[in-house]
Coordinates of C-alpha atoms in Angstrom, one line a residue:
M1 CA 22.1 53.5 65.0
A2 CA 19.7 54.9 62.4
R3 CA 22.6 55.7 60.0
R4 CA 24.1 52.2 60.3
S5 CA 20.7 50.5 59.8
L6 CA 20.0 52.5 56.7
A7 CA 23.2 51.5 55.0
P8 CA 22.2 47.9 54.2
L9 CA 18.8 49.3 53.0
A10 CA 20.6 51.8 50.7
L11 CA 22.7 49.0 49.3
A12 CA 19.6 46.8 48.7
V13 CA 17.8 49.7 47.0
A14 CA 20.9 50.3 44.8
A15 CA 21.1 46.7 43.9
T16 CA 17.4 46.6 43.0
V17 CA 17.8 49.7 40.8
V18 CA 20.7 48.0 39.0
A19 CA 18.7 44.8 38.5
L20 CA 15.7 46.7 37.2
A21 CA 17.9 48.7 34.8
L22 CA 19.3 45.4 33.5
C23 CA 15.7 44.1 33.1
F24 CA 14.4 47.1 31.2
H25 CA 17.6 48.1 29.4
P26 CA 19.4 44.8 28.7
A27 CA 21.7 46.3 26.1
S28 CA 25.2 45.2 26.7
A29 CA 28.6 44.9 25.0
Q30 CA 27.3 41.6 23.6
S31 CA 24.0 43.0 22.3
A32 CA 25.6 46.2 20.9
W33 CA 26.7 44.4 17.8
L34 CA 27.0 47.6 15.8
D35 CA 30.2 48.4 17.8
E36 CA 31.9 45.8 15.6
F37 CA 31.3 47.8 12.5
R38 CA 32.3 51.0 10.8
T39 CA 29.4 53.1 9.5
D40 CA 28.9 55.3 6.4
G41 CA 26.1 57.7 5.6
V42 CA 23.1 58.0 7.9
V43 CA 23.0 55.0 10.3
R44 CA 20.6 55.3 13.2
S45 CA 21.1 53.1 16.3
D46 CA 18.5 52.2 18.9
F47 CA 17.3 49.3 21.0
D48 CA 13.9 47.6 20.6
A49 CA 11.6 46.5 23.5
S50 CA 13.4 43.2 23.8
G51 CA 16.8 44.8 24.1
K52 CA 18.0 44.0 20.6
Q53 CA 20.1 46.7 19.0
V54 CA 18.6 48.0 15.7
A55 CA 20.7 49.7 13.1
S56 CA 18.6 51.6 10.5
L57 CA 20.2 52.7 7.2
V58 CA 18.7 55.8 5.5
L59 CA 18.7 56.5 1.7
D60 CA 17.8 59.9 0.3
E61 CA 18.7 61.8 -2.8
N62 CA 22.1 62.9 -1.3
S63 CA 23.5 59.6 -0.1
G64 CA 23.0 55.9 0.7
A65 CA 24.2 54.3 3.9
G66 CA 26.0 51.2 5.1
F67 CA 28.2 49.5 7.7
N68 CA 31.1 47.1 7.4
S69 CA 32.8 44.9 10.0
T70 CA 36.2 45.8 11.5
E71 CA 37.2 42.2 11.4
K72 CA 37.7 40.0 8.4
Y73 CA 36.8 36.3 8.3
L74 CA 37.8 33.1 6.5
F75 CA 34.7 30.8 6.7
G76 CA 31.9 31.1 9.1
E77 CA 28.1 31.4 9.7
F78 CA 26.7 34.9 9.5
S79 CA 23.1 35.9 10.3
V80 CA 21.1 39.0 10.6
E81 CA 17.4 39.9 10.9
M82 CA 16.2 42.6 8.5
K83 CA 13.1 44.6 7.9
L84 CA 13.1 46.0 4.4
V85 CA 11.9 49.3 3.0
P86 CA 8.0 49.4 3.1
G87 CA 5.8 50.6 0.3
N88 CA 7.1 51.5 -3.1
S89 CA 10.8 50.6 -2.8
A90 CA 11.4 50.4 -6.6
G91 CA 15.0 51.1 -7.5
T92 CA 16.4 50.6 -4.1
V93 CA 18.9 47.8 -3.2
T94 CA 19.4 46.5 0.3
S95 CA 22.2 44.1 1.0
F96 CA 23.9 41.7 3.4
Y97 CA 27.1 40.3 2.0
L98 CA 30.8 39.3 2.5
T99 CA 33.6 40.7 0.3
S100 CA 37.4 40.7 0.2
G101 CA 37.5 44.1 -1.4
E102 CA 37.1 45.8 -4.7
G103 CA 39.9 44.5 -6.8
D104 CA 39.7 42.5 -10.1
E105 CA 40.5 39.3 -8.2
H106 CA 38.1 39.8 -5.3
D107 CA 35.8 37.2 -3.6
E108 CA 32.3 38.0 -2.6
I109 CA 29.1 36.3 -1.3
D110 CA 25.9 38.3 -1.8
M111 CA 22.4 38.5 -0.5
E112 CA 20.8 41.5 -2.2
F113 CA 17.1 42.6 -2.0
M114 CA 15.9 44.4 -5.1
G115 CA 13.2 47.0 -4.5
N116 CA 9.7 46.7 -6.0
S117 CA 6.6 48.7 -6.8
S118 CA 4.0 48.5 -4.1
G119 CA 2.4 45.1 -4.1
A120 CA 5.0 43.3 -6.2
P121 CA 7.1 40.5 -4.8
T122 CA 10.5 41.3 -3.4
V123 CA 13.4 39.6 -5.3
L124 CA 16.3 38.1 -3.3
N125 CA 19.5 38.0 -5.5
T126 CA 22.1 35.5 -4.3
N127 CA 25.5 35.5 -6.0
V128 CA 29.1 34.2 -5.5
W129 CA 32.4 35.7 -6.8
A130 CA 35.7 33.8 -6.7
S131 CA 38.9 35.4 -7.9
G132 CA 36.9 38.0 -9.8
D133 CA 34.7 35.4 -11.4
G134 CA 31.1 36.2 -10.8
K135 CA 27.8 36.1 -12.7
K136 CA 26.5 33.2 -10.6
E137 CA 23.1 34.6 -9.6
H138 CA 20.1 32.8 -8.4
Q139 CA 17.1 35.1 -7.8
F140 CA 14.1 34.2 -5.7
Y141 CA 10.8 35.8 -5.1
L142 CA 10.3 36.0 -1.4
W143 CA 7.2 34.2 -0.2
F144 CA 6.3 36.8 2.4
D145 CA 6.3 40.6 2.8
P146 CA 9.9 41.4 4.1
S147 CA 8.9 44.9 5.0
A148 CA 6.1 43.9 7.4
D149 CA 8.4 42.5 10.0
F150 CA 11.9 41.3 10.7
H151 CA 13.1 38.1 9.0
K152 CA 16.3 36.2 9.4
Y153 CA 18.9 35.8 6.6
T154 CA 22.0 33.6 6.8
I155 CA 25.1 32.9 4.9
I156 CA 27.1 29.7 5.8
W157 CA 30.5 29.6 4.2
N158 CA 33.0 26.8 4.6
A159 CA 35.5 24.9 2.5
K160 CA 32.8 22.6 1.0
N161 CA 30.0 24.9 0.0
I162 CA 28.1 28.2 0.5
I163 CA 24.6 27.9 1.9
F164 CA 21.9 30.6 1.7
R165 CA 19.1 30.5 4.2
V166 CA 15.9 32.6 4.8
D167 CA 14.2 32.2 8.1
D168 CA 16.2 29.0 8.6
V169 CA 15.0 27.6 5.3
T170 CA 17.8 26.7 2.9
V171 CA 17.1 28.1 -0.6
R172 CA 20.4 27.6 -2.3
A173 CA 23.8 25.9 -2.0
F174 CA 26.9 26.7 -4.1
R175 CA 29.2 23.7 -4.1
R176 CA 33.0 23.7 -4.3
Y177 CA 34.7 21.8 -7.2
A178 CA 38.4 21.3 -7.1
D179 CA 39.0 22.5 -10.6
L180 CA 36.7 25.6 -10.5
P181 CA 37.1 29.0 -8.7
Y182 CA 35.9 29.1 -5.1
P183 CA 36.3 31.7 -2.4
D184 CA 38.6 29.9 0.0
A185 CA 41.7 32.0 0.5
R186 CA 40.8 35.7 0.8
P187 CA 39.4 36.9 4.1
M188 CA 36.2 38.8 3.8
A189 CA 34.5 41.5 5.8
V190 CA 30.7 41.6 6.5
H191 CA 28.9 44.5 4.8
A192 CA 25.3 45.9 4.7
T193 CA 24.2 48.7 2.4
L194 CA 21.1 50.6 1.2
W195 CA 21.7 52.3 -2.1
D196 CA 20.2 53.6 -5.4
G197 CA 20.3 50.7 -7.9
S198 CA 17.8 52.2 -10.3
Y199 CA 19.9 51.3 -13.3
W200 CA 19.2 47.5 -12.7
A201 CA 17.3 46.7 -9.6
T202 CA 13.6 46.8 -10.5
E203 CA 12.5 45.1 -13.8
K204 CA 16.0 45.5 -15.1
G205 CA 16.1 49.2 -14.6
K206 CA 12.7 50.1 -16.0
V207 CA 11.4 51.4 -12.7
P208 CA 13.5 54.1 -11.0
I209 CA 13.4 55.4 -7.5
D210 CA 10.5 57.7 -6.6
W211 CA 12.4 60.3 -4.6
A212 CA 9.1 61.8 -3.4
A213 CA 8.8 58.8 -1.1
A214 CA 12.3 59.4 0.4
P215 CA 13.9 58.9 2.9
F216 CA 13.9 55.1 2.5
V217 CA 14.8 53.1 5.7
V218 CA 15.8 49.5 6.2
S219 CA 16.5 48.1 9.7
Y220 CA 18.9 45.3 10.8
R221 CA 19.0 43.6 14.2
G222 CA 20.2 40.3 15.8
Y223 CA 23.5 40.1 14.0
T224 CA 25.6 37.1 14.8
A225 CA 28.9 35.8 13.4
N226 CA 30.2 32.4 14.4
A227 CA 33.4 32.5 12.3
C228 CA 37.1 32.2 12.0
V229 CA 38.8 35.6 12.3
A230 CA 41.7 36.4 10.0
R231 CA 44.8 37.3 12.0
G232 CA 47.4 39.1 9.9
G233 CA 48.9 37.6 6.8
G234 CA 49.8 34.1 5.9
G235 CA 46.2 32.8 6.1
R236 CA 46.3 32.6 9.9
T237 CA 42.9 32.5 11.6
S238 CA 41.4 32.3 15.1
C239 CA 38.4 30.1 15.2
P240 CA 35.8 30.0 18.0
A241 CA 35.6 27.1 20.4
G242 CA 32.5 25.2 21.0
R243 CA 29.6 24.5 18.6
N244 CA 30.9 25.0 15.1
E245 CA 28.7 22.7 13.0
W246 CA 29.0 25.2 10.2
M247 CA 32.6 24.1 9.5
D248 CA 31.4 20.8 7.9
R249 CA 27.9 21.9 7.1
E250 CA 26.5 20.5 3.9
L251 CA 23.0 19.9 2.7
D252 CA 21.0 17.3 4.6
D253 CA 17.8 15.7 3.4
T254 CA 15.6 18.5 4.7
D255 CA 17.8 21.1 3.0
R256 CA 17.6 19.3 -0.3
L257 CA 13.8 19.3 0.0
T258 CA 13.6 23.0 0.7
V259 CA 16.1 23.8 -2.1
A260 CA 13.9 21.8 -4.5
W261 CA 10.8 23.7 -3.2
A262 CA 12.5 27.1 -3.6
R263 CA 13.5 26.2 -7.2
R264 CA 9.9 25.1 -8.1
N265 CA 8.0 27.9 -6.4
C266 CA 10.3 30.9 -6.0
L267 CA 13.3 30.8 -8.4
Q268 CA 12.8 33.4 -11.1
Y269 CA 16.4 33.6 -12.5
N270 CA 19.1 31.0 -12.8
Y271 CA 22.4 31.9 -14.5
C272 CA 22.7 28.3 -15.6
E273 CA 19.7 28.8 -17.9
D274 CA 20.7 32.1 -19.4
G275 CA 22.1 31.1 -22.8
W276 CA 22.1 34.8 -24.0
R277 CA 24.5 35.7 -21.2
F278 CA 26.8 32.7 -21.9
P279 CA 26.9 32.2 -25.6
D280 CA 30.2 30.3 -25.4
G281 CA 28.9 27.8 -22.9
F282 CA 27.7 27.8 -19.3
P283 CA 30.1 27.9 -16.3
G284 CA 31.5 24.6 -15.4
E285 CA 29.4 24.0 -12.2
C286 CA 26.2 24.3 -14.2
S287 CA 26.5 20.8 -15.6
R288 CA 27.3 19.3 -12.2
E289 CA 24.4 20.5 -10.1

């Protein structure tokens, strides 16, 4: 009798333990987003108090670090929360970007964060490459300290335009024009890196890394990709069902206001105003913005 009466109690206790484990350790296949990536260098993985997986990249004098997606995509919306290197991060470069590879004809969409001396604003460098044609940078001073807490960074890429967002605020859109290069045919993988960019990152290379402050650490969490996955050759893709507003996403009235605000208050470099870099004339899209 006692043995039979204890069985339901044991099952109830076991179920309670499992429920508590899920409450206090909610990490799952869905939240363990780093499983979708290959890693390089020192990449630490942990879970924060809310159950979000945190991937931390470590840079020292011996090596940088990074991760890249096992899947390649052709259009999508890609977001991640990042907490950048604190203190004197001069010379370091942290990135979140898409690329089709390293060839001369490669496509790429960049969000790069250029390190700074303590107290100086952090520069976000946005860039687009199409069929090996790049040099399309807009650089913005961030209006907050990106090392004090996590902030969300988003790339929306579709057949009409590429939209860059910071904490759900649109700061730039790169439009497609039928007669100009645009990344629309080469599937791209998602990458994140932390590396020594002393030769250009801070004040055009004037301020190198202070290795006495190493190791440098940047953390990523909350990664999401709502995107069409490339399946073999021939341009075949598998697109997610459901809410895919990004497929036709263009700037709305609110976006246009925030882009104008970012240009007035945060833009510190615009390739379409760099006559020294383009002595033979600006790229075609510059006269159409």
